[in-house]
Amino acid sequence: MALIVQKYGGTSVGTVERIQAVAEKVAQVRQRGDQIVVVVSAMSGETNRLIALARAIDERPDPREMDVLISTGEQVTIALLSMALHKIDCPAKSYTGGQVDILTDNAFSKARIRGIDDVRVRSDLEAGRVVVVAGFQGVDEHGNITTLGRGGSDTTAVALAAALKADECQIFTDVDGVYTTDPRVEPKARRLERITFEEMLEMASLGSKVLQIRAVEFAGKYNVPLRVLSSFEEGEGTLITFEDEGMEEAKISGIAFNRDEAKLTIRGVPDQPGVAYSILGPIAGANIEIDMIVQNVSEDNTTDFTFTVHRNDFTKALELLQDTATVLGAREASGDDSIVKISLVGVGMRSHAGIAATMFETLAKEGINIGMISTSEIKVSVVVDEKYLELGVRALHNAFNLEQNGVANP
Ligand code: ASP
Ligand code: MG
């Protein structure tokens, strides 16, 4: 007998009919003799609707009351799903996050789970019941309702799976797995059978928005096998797990990209201690996150310094940089918000040299100029002009044979 945690996202429970279809799937798991805990999101659009209601009263509503409000969406779904299960003679019981003691810190709207007391869930499971839990929510130590950040139901599911030592945590969503890249950019993108936690984190943080990043971190930390599957089609989905022992090949798992960045450059700054700090200090002080940073080798005791920020922060960051340029006596500060970042992700990079070279060669053959480069153990990222996004992604997908197996074409 296995213990499975399943999570159904907003579109999977978007209508009464879909909730009934979920009930059928859940009942099947119980029928084959396994134990099951189901975590659900609010019906699609509901959380946004609630947020809009609050904003109509106050642009900056009280955070505690906001969480009281937006946690209600999930409470609707747990009750409806339990009713649908009862209707097909499947015993089930619904619980809010607080009722199953999902204890969090008190950071409203982005709370972190501290612990789960699994006693109640276990006794229901042992009594043969399906346990239906509201995602996205918990309570702090004073009993205040908290929420876990947008997409937080994924994290609820993983945390429950970890606490219960479940055999698998299955995330049902509107896509049938994790792809080598966005199929809207490269129609030849292939569903991955497996991907490592580390790779998934890189893919997710770079904009492949299949899972909440925190859920992936949590799963990796507590070693919870995580599977992403479609709630509308049958299939194996993608298993997110630990690295395979025998991974010998120069394997690349995917290509992520991010259209939300902008690049800023300050030229001719005196090359002396403290320069990086005087440039980036004001940016960080304005709560602007910096992604890539490149400082050039100095010439005539001056240097150039380039970094990227989120596009939404571009104008503000450029203003700050222009002020800094004046203070430091730099030659000029300029920016470009029509760039994209393309990243190659794969654990195979750890043991194989030459992957970055193949990447640069591929882009060169297409006449794509690389503006910036950054690397980590399992990732190489380049910044290029946004007009080359599609071309670059497709060329790399082909060069690394991602349609087949993720090993570079000879
Ligand atoms: N309902 C919440 C949201 O829309 C949580 C979730 O769906 O995971 O972000
Ligand atoms: Mg989601």
XYZ file of C-alpha atoms and ligand atoms in Angstrom:
420
model
C 0.000 0.000 0.000
C 1.371 3.351 -1.036
C 0.695 6.775 0.409
C 0.217 9.389 -2.293
C -0.251 13.130 -2.000
C -1.973 14.659 -5.017
C -2.340 18.351 -5.682
C -4.810 19.858 -8.138
C -4.299 23.440 -9.315
C -6.894 26.099 -10.053
C -7.757 25.100 -13.631
C -8.095 21.438 -12.605
C -10.838 22.440 -10.149
C -12.109 25.425 -12.148
C -15.703 24.219 -12.513
C -18.082 21.837 -10.741
C -17.632 19.359 -13.595
C -13.871 19.457 -13.204
C -14.152 18.964 -9.465
C -16.277 15.884 -10.170
C -13.645 14.607 -12.585
C -10.964 15.103 -9.910
C -13.142 13.168 -7.454
C -13.221 10.238 -9.898
C -9.433 10.221 -10.204
C -8.971 10.438 -6.451
C -11.479 7.663 -5.755
C -9.575 5.386 -8.147
C -6.431 5.725 -6.075
C -8.315 4.687 -2.962
C -10.023 1.848 -4.820
C -6.725 0.307 -5.825
C -5.889 0.224 -2.115
C -3.590 3.193 -1.682
C -3.921 5.959 0.858
C -4.402 9.439 -0.500
C -4.213 13.028 0.663
C -5.470 15.635 -1.797
C -4.395 19.269 -1.725
C -6.392 21.730 -3.786
C -6.056 25.313 -4.975
C -8.841 27.819 -5.255
C -11.010 27.529 -8.381
C -9.224 29.321 -11.215
C -9.542 33.096 -11.078
C -10.863 33.062 -7.512
C -7.719 34.291 -5.748
C -7.421 37.147 -8.239
C -11.085 37.999 -7.738
C -10.583 38.210 -3.989
C -7.492 40.375 -4.357
C -9.437 42.755 -6.617
C -12.208 43.039 -4.010
C -9.696 44.029 -1.363
C -8.009 46.560 -3.645
C -11.357 48.151 -4.389
C -11.471 49.097 -0.711
C -7.821 49.798 -0.023
C -4.803 49.756 -2.342
C -2.701 48.499 0.565
C -4.992 46.399 2.727
C -3.937 45.168 6.141
C -1.774 42.056 5.552
C -3.483 39.985 8.241
C -6.944 40.655 6.830
C -5.677 40.044 3.314
C -4.687 36.510 4.281
C -8.024 35.925 5.994
C -9.617 36.922 2.700
C -7.496 35.121 0.105
C -7.345 31.863 2.044
C -11.100 31.431 1.544
C -10.800 30.348 -2.088
C -9.252 27.033 -1.105
C -11.854 26.444 1.599
C -14.548 26.467 -1.068
C -12.736 23.853 -3.125
C -12.057 21.401 -0.264
C -15.725 21.331 0.674
C -16.915 20.884 -2.908
C -14.385 18.145 -3.621
C -15.337 16.269 -0.449
C -19.000 16.509 -1.412
C -18.198 15.192 -4.890
C -16.319 12.271 -3.288
C -19.223 11.490 -0.953
C -21.544 11.523 -3.930
C -19.599 8.645 -5.502
C -19.466 6.776 -2.178
C -15.890 7.593 -1.360
C -15.407 8.548 2.293
C -13.586 11.858 2.582
C -13.058 14.703 4.985
C -11.919 18.254 4.291
C -9.586 20.363 6.399
C -8.273 23.901 6.250
C -4.541 24.397 6.744
C -5.061 25.431 10.343
C -7.168 22.367 11.119
C -4.337 20.027 10.201
C -1.846 22.181 12.087
C 0.168 23.573 9.229
C 2.166 25.895 11.411
C 3.905 28.816 9.695
C 5.829 31.927 10.657
C 3.855 35.173 10.733
C 4.977 36.662 7.419
C 1.519 37.309 5.991
C 1.168 36.621 2.253
C 4.554 34.875 2.102
C 4.619 32.706 5.197
C 6.965 29.757 5.510
C 5.906 26.408 6.890
C 7.561 25.516 10.192
C 5.931 22.220 10.947
C 2.950 19.963 10.411
C 1.329 17.741 12.988
C 0.213 14.710 11.013
C -1.817 12.971 13.744
C -5.242 13.902 12.466
C -4.410 13.154 8.847
C -2.992 9.758 9.754
C -6.001 8.687 11.753
C -8.321 9.579 8.861
C -6.146 7.689 6.418
C -6.139 4.662 8.684
C -9.925 4.837 8.859
C -9.943 4.556 5.052
C -10.849 8.145 4.334
C -9.517 10.469 1.658
C -8.105 13.566 3.344
C -8.719 16.796 1.442
C -6.562 19.733 2.548
C -6.755 23.384 1.547
C -3.522 24.455 -0.122
C -1.734 27.783 0.208
C -2.537 28.365 3.889
C -1.532 27.756 7.456
C -1.682 29.384 10.874
C 0.980 31.155 12.877
C 1.667 30.415 16.533
C -1.060 32.845 17.594
C -3.679 31.182 15.423
C -3.687 33.880 12.731
C -4.425 32.608 9.240
C -1.420 32.952 6.922
C -0.867 32.278 3.218
C 2.230 30.950 1.489
C 2.579 33.189 -1.563
C 1.040 32.832 -5.021
C 1.171 29.255 -6.232
C 1.625 28.160 -2.617
C -0.568 25.075 -2.840
C 2.358 23.262 -4.443
C 4.326 23.909 -1.282
C 1.491 22.688 0.936
C 1.419 19.430 -1.011
C 5.170 18.896 -0.798
C 5.245 19.774 2.902
C 2.452 17.315 3.637
C 4.191 14.651 1.579
C 7.388 15.262 3.551
C 5.620 15.168 6.918
C 3.750 11.975 6.032
C 6.775 10.437 4.300
C 4.569 9.850 1.281
C 5.778 7.652 -1.545
C 5.174 10.361 -4.120
C 3.840 13.880 -4.377
C 1.906 14.311 -7.626
C 1.201 17.809 -8.881
C -1.677 17.785 -11.373
C -1.793 20.825 -13.573
C -2.767 21.987 -17.055
C 0.502 20.889 -18.674
C 1.557 17.261 -18.922
C 5.052 17.706 -17.535
C 8.242 19.716 -17.646
C 9.512 20.430 -21.151
C 13.000 20.912 -22.563
C 11.919 24.464 -23.340
C 8.728 26.442 -23.881
C 6.828 24.646 -26.694
C 5.433 27.997 -27.810
C 8.956 29.022 -28.795
C 10.198 25.627 -29.986
C 7.411 23.275 -31.087
C 9.917 20.398 -31.045
C 10.288 20.764 -27.264
C 10.060 17.373 -25.579
C 8.549 16.352 -22.262
C 11.279 15.215 -19.881
C 10.769 11.907 -18.121
C 12.994 12.991 -15.259
C 14.818 16.074 -14.154
C 16.858 16.676 -11.016
C 15.713 19.027 -8.243
C 18.656 21.293 -8.980
C 17.867 21.510 -12.673
C 14.208 22.107 -11.974
C 15.112 24.992 -9.687
C 17.140 26.587 -12.461
C 14.380 26.023 -14.995
C 11.719 27.330 -12.619
C 13.610 30.394 -11.467
C 14.318 31.240 -15.083
C 10.685 31.393 -15.915
C 9.411 27.886 -16.669
C 6.530 28.478 -14.336
C 5.283 24.952 -13.769
C 5.868 24.743 -10.031
C 6.303 27.174 -7.194
C 10.065 27.448 -6.638
C 9.719 27.021 -2.919
C 7.957 23.706 -3.438
C 10.892 22.406 -5.464
C 13.363 23.557 -2.806
C 11.321 21.872 -0.132
C 11.066 18.638 -2.093
C 14.815 18.594 -2.681
C 15.579 19.278 0.952
C 13.300 16.553 2.292
C 13.830 14.152 -0.574
C 10.211 14.002 -1.675
C 9.834 12.492 -5.165
C 7.753 14.997 -7.073
C 5.812 14.308 -10.247
C 4.167 16.877 -12.512
C 1.243 15.512 -14.529
C -1.740 16.709 -16.534
C -5.127 16.480 -14.902
C -6.761 16.317 -18.309
C -4.762 13.602 -20.080
C -3.351 10.263 -19.025
C 0.433 10.095 -18.896
C 3.542 9.633 -16.809
C 4.360 13.324 -16.511
C 7.826 14.348 -15.344
C 9.509 12.978 -12.228
C 11.652 15.457 -10.309
C 14.183 13.580 -8.298
C 17.822 13.134 -7.366
C 20.630 12.846 -9.850
C 21.133 9.478 -11.469
C 24.314 7.700 -10.465
C 25.207 6.592 -13.931
C 24.733 9.908 -15.686
C 27.833 9.728 -17.867
C 26.783 11.676 -20.897
C 27.183 15.391 -21.364
C 23.540 15.763 -20.691
C 21.613 18.990 -21.040
C 18.072 18.956 -19.717
C 16.660 22.146 -21.073
C 16.801 25.726 -22.192
C 15.193 28.372 -20.059
C 14.806 31.990 -20.975
C 13.755 35.182 -19.351
C 12.286 38.160 -21.174
C 11.931 40.226 -18.022
C 15.450 41.561 -17.713
C 17.133 44.809 -18.633
C 20.815 45.668 -18.796
C 22.612 48.704 -17.359
C 26.165 49.848 -17.995
C 28.385 52.451 -16.420
C 31.552 53.286 -18.330
C 34.838 54.831 -17.357
C 34.620 54.498 -13.590
C 37.869 54.812 -11.607
C 39.108 51.283 -10.860
C 39.659 51.361 -7.127
C 38.441 49.526 -4.014
C 34.799 50.170 -3.216
C 33.681 50.899 -6.763
C 31.390 47.892 -7.114
C 29.843 48.837 -3.818
C 29.263 52.470 -4.746
C 27.564 51.355 -7.970
C 25.409 48.549 -6.623
C 24.819 49.880 -3.099
C 22.192 52.451 -4.144
C 20.491 49.876 -6.385
C 20.218 47.364 -3.556
C 19.192 50.196 -1.237
C 16.185 50.826 -3.486
C 15.249 47.142 -3.090
C 16.079 46.356 -6.689
C 17.355 42.855 -7.248
C 20.427 42.395 -9.386
C 20.896 39.279 -11.468
C 24.046 39.119 -13.595
C 27.102 41.305 -12.959
C 30.151 41.795 -15.166
C 33.110 44.065 -14.506
C 35.610 44.534 -17.288
C 39.370 44.466 -16.955
C 40.557 47.977 -16.361
C 42.219 50.138 -18.940
C 43.895 53.447 -17.960
C 42.775 52.778 -14.398
C 39.130 52.967 -15.353
C 36.691 50.155 -15.887
C 33.208 49.364 -17.251
C 30.590 47.692 -15.163
C 27.416 46.017 -16.460
C 24.549 44.355 -14.601
C 20.969 43.243 -15.173
C 17.788 43.957 -13.240
C 14.110 43.130 -13.684
C 12.571 45.178 -16.496
C 10.078 46.741 -14.106
C 12.990 48.257 -12.189
C 14.808 49.504 -15.271
C 13.849 53.184 -15.195
C 14.491 53.557 -11.483
C 17.828 51.705 -11.701
C 18.965 53.877 -14.625
C 18.167 57.057 -12.697
C 20.165 55.814 -9.730
C 23.060 54.799 -11.956
C 23.125 58.211 -13.620
C 23.406 59.828 -10.194
C 26.220 57.451 -9.294
C 27.994 58.279 -12.559
C 27.980 61.954 -11.642
C 29.264 61.262 -8.128
C 32.052 58.960 -9.331
C 32.972 61.081 -12.311
C 32.273 58.200 -14.666
C 32.106 58.695 -18.423
C 28.488 57.597 -18.938
C 25.619 55.500 -17.657
C 23.347 53.817 -20.157
C 20.830 51.012 -20.380
C 19.060 48.613 -22.698
C 15.697 47.083 -21.886
C 15.334 45.057 -25.063
C 17.485 42.135 -24.037
C 16.709 38.549 -22.992
C 18.589 35.940 -21.068
C 18.876 32.424 -22.474
C 20.212 29.649 -20.254
C 21.317 26.126 -20.890
C 20.657 23.877 -17.895
C 22.006 20.410 -17.212
C 23.841 18.414 -14.568
C 26.001 16.944 -17.348
C 27.947 20.197 -17.396
C 29.558 19.275 -14.130
C 31.575 16.495 -15.667
C 31.908 17.683 -19.254
C 33.982 20.507 -20.614
C 33.095 22.117 -23.894
C 29.399 22.619 -23.367
C 29.733 26.392 -23.090
C 31.925 26.395 -26.212
C 29.266 24.490 -28.165
C 26.687 26.974 -26.956
C 28.734 29.986 -28.081
C 29.593 28.357 -31.401
C 25.918 27.666 -32.067
C 24.939 31.261 -31.395
C 27.841 32.579 -33.484
C 26.751 30.485 -36.470
C 23.384 32.217 -36.307
C 25.068 35.617 -36.120
C 23.766 36.232 -32.595
C 25.942 38.537 -30.562
C 26.396 37.696 -26.878
C 26.224 40.700 -24.557
C 26.971 39.032 -21.236
C 27.802 35.567 -19.975
C 27.445 33.989 -16.573
C 27.937 30.429 -15.458
C 27.199 28.194 -12.516
C 27.865 24.520 -12.001
C 24.866 23.369 -13.991
C 23.973 26.446 -16.039
C 25.379 28.769 -18.686
C 23.435 31.975 -19.325
C 23.884 34.540 -22.063
C 22.279 37.910 -22.616
C 21.313 38.637 -26.226
C 19.131 41.090 -28.113
C 15.479 40.170 -27.610
C 14.911 39.837 -31.340
C 17.088 36.716 -31.277
C 15.193 34.891 -28.553
C 13.317 32.421 -30.759
C 16.209 31.853 -33.128
C 18.665 31.337 -30.275
C 16.468 28.924 -28.341
C 15.708 26.847 -31.436
C 19.323 26.726 -32.561
C 20.440 25.539 -29.127
C 17.611 23.041 -28.865
C 18.831 21.555 -32.113
C 22.556 21.699 -31.310
C 22.067 19.855 -28.041
C 19.710 17.400 -29.634
C 17.058 18.105 -27.032
C 14.350 16.729 -29.230
C 15.936 13.337 -28.572
C 18.253 13.048 -25.603
C 20.024 16.245 -24.662
C 23.481 15.279 -25.873
C 25.230 17.644 -28.267
C 25.212 16.738 -31.947
C 28.647 15.445 -32.943
N -4.830 30.057 -4.963
C -3.475 30.483 -4.785
C -3.018 31.264 -6.004
O -3.776 31.476 -6.921
C -2.554 29.367 -4.467
C -2.373 28.314 -5.547
O -3.158 28.256 -6.494
O -1.437 27.524 -5.451
O -1.895 31.694 -6.063
Mg -0.259 26.831 -9.498
